[in-house]
Amino acid sequence: MTIPDPVSPSSSLAALEARLAQDLAYLGWPARNWMPARQAVGGETMIDVAIIGGGQAGLAASVALAQLGIRAVIFDRSPAGSEGPWATTARMETLRSPKELTGPALGLPALTFRAWFEAQFGLEAWTALDKIPRLQWMDYLVWYRRVMNVDVRNGMAVTAVQPLPDAAGVRLELRSGDGERSSVLARRLVLATGRDGLGGPAVPAFVNALPRSKWAHSSDEMDYGRLKGLRVGVIGAGSSAMDSAATALEAGAHSVELLIRRPDLPRVNKGKGAGVPGLTQGHYDLPDELKWRIRHYINVLNVPPPHGSTLRVSRHPNAFFNFGCPVLSVEPKGEGMVVSTPRGDFEFDFLIVSTGFKVDWPNRPEFAAIAPHVRTWKDRFTPAPGDEDQELADSPDLGPAFEFKERSPGECPGLARIHCFCYPAALSHGTVSGDIPAISDGAKRLASGIASLFYREDFDQHWAYLQEFAEPELFGDEWTPALPPQERNR
């Protein structure tokens, strides 16, 4: 995918930024700070909201909170410009989403990708553009962060999350890139941690037979140049499988065999069919059985890999699509391996498993203090026989502001101060906490919910402020009191 050369001078982008600044001023963004200052016992200052993750969800959440006068600080373990998967583990050439979607723009036309793109490359280039190049989306998010003045602290890994015993806030233990340790207190915490937000890769057990140097998950950071000349197997047929296969082929792999469990590839993206405003706004209020029905249906049918991503693989003569090939066993053989399937054995030098992600609390030691106490959907709902779904069962049961609930009330005070604004929220809220189409809707819902919780919590202070408020709008000299009617004609 070739990124066009700029056809407009840099002043065009500056003009867009000036237009955006004027729009923000017209709308009163960011709103005035109305939050009472808080200190923990011992006088330690508390920030209003801490956000873990500086990708598009974290950025949108921070800006939506700022719109409501709530200050947020983002902590991200990656260097600036590498937040999220776009510049690291994502390998697609372009985004799947239609270019017209407004993403994290929060209703601001001048903040959209299209406005940013046209300011630099012009309308003709926009018209010719099919899908948004992946790295250009990362460039847009870097610009978004700058023009919206988002407070991101890069190179800060969160090593522990601990709700305070008095339920007044959440402590984050941090480690910088050079190993320096610190901690911060926040009244509320937002987990904007992406697709693997509460766990990590779903790794099949059969890879345990192999040395770690002989396999990778499609989400691993890896130099695909090491696959040059090798026989590569790819397990799966989703987007990341196609992207991994194509990247291996383009790096000079001897061959790539895709082992696909299904007899055919899905052809229709049912998730796209579900993406109507009614569902975006109304999913949370659906009965449990209807939420489960929709998400399970989409899971069972699977989302097809993008058209372009599939062609990117199939154009190589040394790429092979093997259907009806679930893995039965994997055994080392010399410097490689033998993978057995119902359609025969395959010999590979390297294996890539593109098997998605799962909620996996032990894989996230920073959440050890809260993991045993989080209420999940298996604690809430029992599906009909035949509709079981492990991904959905493990999903957290979230409140209206994406807040965690306790499995046993009272066992983890303060757990509800942690908000799950990442992919595992999909069963409770729909896909509004990570994917481009509805990320602004989700960010606004999160921000308004947090604002409501803060106001309720601080009501006594707001009530006192209301009573003390004494800014006059009339000064008593704007009128002259009238005489009684009987005295006016004397």
Coordinates of N, CA and C in Angstrom, one line a residue, residues 233-363:
G233 N 4.0 -23.0 8.6 CA 2.6 -23.3 8.7 C 1.9 -22.2 9.5
V234 N 0.7 -21.9 9.1 CA -0.2 -20.9 9.7 C -1.5 -21.6 10.1
I235 N -1.8 -21.5 11.4 CA -3.0 -22.1 11.9 C -4.1 -21.1 12.0
G236 N -5.1 -21.2 11.3 CA -6.2 -20.3 11.3 C -6.5 -19.6 10.0
A237 N -7.6 -18.9 9.9 CA -7.9 -18.2 8.6 C -8.6 -16.9 8.8
G238 N -8.4 -16.3 10.0 CA -8.9 -14.9 10.2 C -8.0 -13.9 9.6
S239 N -8.3 -12.6 10.0 CA -7.5 -11.5 9.5 C -6.0 -11.6 9.8
S240 N -5.7 -11.9 11.1 CA -4.3 -12.0 11.5 C -3.6 -13.2 10.9
A241 N -4.3 -14.3 10.6 CA -3.7 -15.4 9.9 C -3.3 -15.0 8.5
M242 N -4.2 -14.3 7.8 CA -3.8 -13.9 6.4 C -2.7 -12.8 6.5
D243 N -2.7 -11.9 7.4 CA -1.7 -10.9 7.5 C -0.3 -11.6 7.8
S244 N -0.3 -12.6 8.7 CA 0.9 -13.3 9.1 C 1.4 -14.1 7.9
A245 N 0.5 -14.8 7.2 CA 0.9 -15.6 6.1 C 1.5 -14.7 5.0
A246 N 0.8 -13.6 4.7 CA 1.3 -12.7 3.6 C 2.7 -12.1 4.0
T247 N 2.8 -11.7 5.3 CA 4.1 -11.1 5.7 C 5.2 -12.1 5.6
A248 N 5.0 -13.4 5.9 CA 6.0 -14.4 5.8 C 6.3 -14.7 4.3
L249 N 5.3 -14.7 3.5 CA 5.6 -14.9 2.0 C 6.4 -13.7 1.5
E250 N 6.1 -12.5 1.9 CA 6.8 -11.3 1.4 C 8.2 -11.3 1.9
A251 N 8.4 -11.9 3.0 CA 9.8 -12.0 3.6 C 10.6 -13.1 3.0
G252 N 10.0 -13.9 2.1 CA 10.8 -14.9 1.4 C 10.7 -16.3 1.9
A253 N 9.6 -16.6 2.6 CA 9.4 -18.0 3.1 C 9.3 -18.9 1.9
H254 N 9.9 -20.1 2.1 CA 9.9 -21.1 1.0 C 8.5 -21.4 0.6
S255 N 7.6 -21.6 1.6 CA 6.2 -21.9 1.4 C 5.4 -21.6 2.6
V256 N 4.1 -21.3 2.4 CA 3.2 -21.1 3.6 C 2.0 -22.0 3.4
E257 N 1.7 -22.8 4.3 CA 0.5 -23.7 4.3 C -0.4 -23.1 5.4
L258 N -1.6 -22.7 5.0 CA -2.7 -22.3 5.9 C -3.5 -23.6 6.3
L259 N -3.5 -23.9 7.6 CA -4.3 -25.1 8.0 C -5.6 -24.5 8.6
I260 N -6.7 -24.7 7.9 CA -8.0 -24.1 8.2 C -8.9 -25.2 8.7
R261 N -9.4 -25.1 9.9 CA -10.3 -26.1 10.5 C -11.6 -26.2 9.7
R262 N -12.2 -25.1 9.2 CA -13.5 -25.1 8.5 C -13.4 -25.7 7.1
P263 N -14.5 -26.1 6.6 CA -14.5 -26.6 5.2 C -14.4 -25.4 4.2
D264 N -14.6 -24.2 4.6 CA -14.6 -23.1 3.7 C -14.4 -21.8 4.5
L265 N -14.1 -20.7 3.9 CA -13.9 -19.5 4.6 C -15.3 -18.8 4.7
P266 N -15.6 -18.2 5.9 CA -16.9 -17.4 5.9 C -16.8 -16.3 4.9
R267 N -18.0 -16.0 4.4 CA -18.0 -15.0 3.3 C -18.6 -13.6 3.8
V268 N -19.4 -13.6 4.9 CA -20.2 -12.5 5.3 C -19.7 -12.0 6.7
N269 N -19.5 -10.7 6.8 CA -19.1 -10.2 8.1 C -20.4 -9.8 8.9
K270 N -20.9 -10.7 9.7 CA -22.1 -10.5 10.4 C -22.0 -9.3 11.4
G271 N -20.8 -9.1 11.9 CA -20.6 -8.0 12.8 C -20.9 -6.7 12.2
K272 N -20.5 -6.6 10.9 CA -20.9 -5.3 10.2 C -22.4 -5.2 10.0
G273 N -23.1 -6.3 9.9 CA -24.5 -6.2 9.8 C -25.2 -5.8 11.1
A274 N -24.5 -6.0 12.2 CA -25.0 -5.7 13.5 C -24.8 -4.2 13.9
G275 N -23.9 -3.6 13.1 CA -23.5 -2.2 13.5 C -24.4 -1.1 13.1
V276 N -25.6 -1.1 13.7 CA -26.6 0.0 13.5 C -26.7 0.8 14.8
P277 N -27.0 2.1 14.7 CA -27.1 2.9 15.9 C -28.0 2.4 17.0
G278 N -29.1 1.7 16.6 CA -29.9 1.1 17.6 C -29.2 0.1 18.5
L279 N -28.4 -0.7 17.9 CA -27.7 -1.7 18.7 C -26.5 -1.1 19.4
T280 N -25.9 -0.1 18.8 CA -24.8 0.6 19.5 C -25.2 1.2 20.7
Q281 N -26.4 1.9 20.7 CA -26.9 2.6 21.8 C -27.7 1.7 22.8
G282 N -28.3 0.6 22.2 CA -29.2 -0.2 23.0 C -28.7 -1.5 23.5
H283 N -27.5 -2.0 23.1 CA -27.1 -3.3 23.5 C -27.1 -3.5 25.0
Y284 N -26.6 -2.5 25.7 CA -26.4 -2.7 27.1 C -27.8 -2.9 27.8
D285 N -28.9 -2.4 27.2 CA -30.2 -2.6 27.9 C -30.9 -3.8 27.4
L286 N -30.3 -4.6 26.5 CA -31.0 -5.8 26.1 C -31.1 -6.8 27.2
P287 N -32.1 -7.7 27.2 CA -32.1 -8.8 28.1 C -30.8 -9.7 27.9
D288 N -30.4 -10.4 28.9 CA -29.2 -11.2 28.8 C -29.2 -12.2 27.7
E289 N -30.4 -12.9 27.5 CA -30.4 -13.9 26.4 C -30.2 -13.3 25.0
L290 N -30.7 -12.1 24.8 CA -30.5 -11.4 23.5 C -29.1 -11.0 23.3
K291 N -28.4 -10.4 24.4 CA -27.0 -10.1 24.3 C -26.2 -11.3 23.9
W292 N -26.5 -12.4 24.6 CA -25.7 -13.7 24.3 C -26.0 -14.2 22.9
R293 N -27.3 -14.1 22.5 CA -27.6 -14.6 21.2 C -26.8 -13.9 20.1
I294 N -26.7 -12.6 20.2 CA -26.1 -11.8 19.1 C -24.6 -12.1 19.1
R295 N -23.9 -12.0 20.3 CA -22.5 -12.2 20.3 C -22.1 -13.6 20.0
H296 N -22.9 -14.6 20.5 CA -22.6 -16.0 20.2 C -22.7 -16.3 18.7
Y297 N -23.8 -15.7 18.1 CA -24.0 -15.9 16.6 C -22.8 -15.4 15.8
I298 N -22.3 -14.2 16.2 CA -21.2 -13.7 15.4 C -20.0 -14.5 15.7
N299 N -19.8 -15.0 16.9 CA -18.6 -15.9 17.2 C -18.7 -17.2 16.4
V300 N -19.8 -17.8 16.4 CA -20.0 -19.1 15.7 C -19.7 -18.9 14.2
L301 N -20.3 -17.9 13.6 CA -20.1 -17.8 12.1 C -18.7 -17.2 11.7
N302 N -18.1 -16.5 12.7 CA -16.8 -16.0 12.5 C -16.8 -14.8 11.5
V303 N -15.8 -14.0 11.6 CA -15.7 -12.8 10.7 C -14.7 -13.2 9.6
P304 N -15.1 -13.0 8.3 CA -14.2 -13.4 7.3 C -12.9 -12.5 7.2
P305 N -11.8 -13.0 6.7 CA -10.7 -12.1 6.5 C -11.0 -11.1 5.5
P306 N -10.4 -10.0 5.5 CA -10.7 -9.0 4.4 C -10.3 -9.5 3.0
H307 N -11.1 -9.0 2.1 CA -10.9 -9.3 0.7 C -9.4 -9.1 0.3
G308 N -8.9 -7.9 0.5 CA -7.6 -7.5 0.1 C -6.5 -8.4 0.8
S309 N -6.7 -8.7 2.1 CA -5.8 -9.5 2.9 C -5.7 -10.9 2.3
T310 N -6.8 -11.4 1.9 CA -6.8 -12.8 1.3 C -6.1 -12.8 0.0
L311 N -6.4 -11.8 -0.9 CA -5.7 -11.7 -2.1 C -4.2 -11.5 -2.0
R312 N -3.8 -10.8 -0.9 CA -2.4 -10.6 -0.6 C -1.7 -11.9 -0.4
V313 N -2.4 -12.9 0.1 CA -1.8 -14.3 0.3 C -1.9 -15.1 -1.0
S314 N -3.1 -15.1 -1.6 CA -3.3 -16.1 -2.7 C -2.6 -15.7 -4.0
R315 N -2.1 -14.5 -4.1 CA -1.3 -14.1 -5.3 C 0.1 -14.8 -5.3
H316 N 0.5 -15.4 -4.2 CA 1.8 -16.1 -4.2 C 1.6 -17.5 -4.6
P317 N 2.3 -18.0 -5.5 CA 2.1 -19.4 -5.9 C 2.6 -20.4 -4.9
N318 N 3.3 -20.0 -3.9 CA 3.8 -20.9 -2.8 C 2.9 -20.8 -1.6
A319 N 1.7 -20.3 -1.7 CA 0.7 -20.2 -0.6 C -0.3 -21.3 -0.9
F320 N -0.7 -22.0 0.2 CA -1.6 -23.1 0.0 C -2.7 -23.0 1.1
F321 N -4.0 -23.1 0.7 CA -5.1 -23.0 1.5 C -5.6 -24.4 1.7
N322 N -5.5 -25.0 2.9 CA -5.9 -26.3 3.3 C -7.1 -26.3 4.2
F323 N -8.3 -26.7 3.6 CA -9.5 -26.7 4.4 C -9.8 -28.0 5.0
G324 N -10.6 -28.0 6.1 CA -10.9 -29.2 6.8 C -9.6 -29.8 7.5
C325 N -8.8 -28.9 8.0 CA -7.5 -29.4 8.6 C -7.3 -28.9 10.0
P326 N -8.2 -29.4 10.9 CA -7.8 -29.1 12.3 C -6.6 -29.9 12.7
V327 N -5.8 -29.3 13.6 CA -4.6 -29.9 14.1 C -4.9 -31.1 15.0
L328 N -4.4 -32.2 14.7 CA -4.6 -33.4 15.6 C -3.4 -33.6 16.5
S329 N -2.2 -33.3 16.0 CA -1.0 -33.4 16.9 C 0.1 -32.7 16.2
V330 N 1.1 -32.3 17.1 CA 2.4 -31.7 16.6 C 3.5 -32.4 17.2
E331 N 4.5 -32.9 16.4 CA 5.7 -33.6 17.0 C 6.9 -33.0 16.4
P332 N 7.9 -32.7 17.2 CA 9.2 -32.3 16.6 C 9.8 -33.3 15.7
K333 N 10.5 -32.8 14.7 CA 11.2 -33.7 13.8 C 12.4 -33.0 13.3
G334 N 13.6 -33.4 13.8 CA 14.8 -32.8 13.4 C 14.8 -31.3 13.8
E335 N 15.1 -30.4 12.9 CA 15.0 -29.0 13.2 C 13.7 -28.4 12.9
G336 N 12.7 -29.3 12.5 CA 11.4 -28.8 12.3 C 10.3 -29.6 13.0
M337 N 9.2 -29.9 12.4 CA 8.1 -30.5 13.1 C 7.2 -31.2 12.0
V338 N 6.3 -32.1 12.6 CA 5.3 -32.7 11.8 C 4.0 -32.3 12.4
V339 N 3.1 -31.8 11.6 CA 1.7 -31.4 12.1 C 0.7 -32.4 11.4
S340 N 0.0 -33.1 12.2 CA -0.9 -34.1 11.7 C -2.3 -33.5 11.6
T341 N -3.0 -33.8 10.5 CA -4.4 -33.3 10.4 C -5.2 -34.5 9.7
P342 N -6.5 -34.3 9.7 CA -7.3 -35.4 9.0 C -7.0 -35.5 7.5
R343 N -6.4 -34.5 6.9 CA -6.0 -34.6 5.5 C -4.6 -34.9 5.2
G344 N -3.9 -35.3 6.3 CA -2.5 -35.8 6.1 C -1.6 -35.0 7.0
D345 N -0.3 -35.3 6.9 CA 0.8 -34.7 7.7 C 1.5 -33.6 6.9
F346 N 1.9 -32.6 7.6 CA 2.6 -31.5 7.0 C 3.9 -31.3 7.8
E347 N 5.0 -31.0 7.0 CA 6.3 -30.8 7.7 C 6.6 -29.3 7.5
F348 N 6.9 -28.7 8.7 CA 7.2 -27.3 8.7 C 8.5 -27.0 9.5
D349 N 9.1 -25.9 9.2 CA 10.3 -25.4 9.9 C 9.8 -24.4 11.0
F350 N 8.7 -23.8 10.8 CA 8.2 -22.8 11.8 C 6.7 -22.8 11.7
L351 N 6.0 -22.5 12.9 CA 4.6 -22.5 13.0 C 4.1 -21.2 13.6
I352 N 3.1 -20.6 12.9 CA 2.4 -19.4 13.4 C 1.0 -19.8 13.8
V353 N 0.6 -19.6 15.0 CA -0.7 -19.8 15.5 C -1.5 -18.5 15.5
S354 N -2.5 -18.4 14.7 CA -3.4 -17.3 14.7 C -4.7 -17.6 15.3
T355 N -4.7 -17.7 16.6 CA -5.9 -18.3 17.3 C -6.5 -17.4 18.3
G356 N -6.3 -16.1 18.0 CA -7.1 -15.1 18.8 C -6.6 -14.8 20.2
F357 N -7.5 -14.3 21.0 CA -7.1 -13.9 22.4 C -8.2 -14.4 23.3
K358 N -7.9 -14.4 24.6 CA -8.8 -14.9 25.6 C -8.6 -14.1 26.9
V359 N -9.6 -14.1 27.7 CA -9.5 -13.5 29.1 C -8.6 -14.5 29.9
D360 N -7.5 -14.1 30.4 CA -6.6 -15.0 31.0 C -5.9 -14.2 32.1
W361 N -6.6 -14.1 33.3 CA -6.1 -13.3 34.4 C -4.7 -13.7 34.8
P362 N -4.3 -15.0 34.9 CA -2.9 -15.3 35.4 C -1.9 -14.8 34.4
N363 N -2.2 -14.5 33.2 CA -1.3 -13.9 32.2 C -1.1 -12.4 32.5

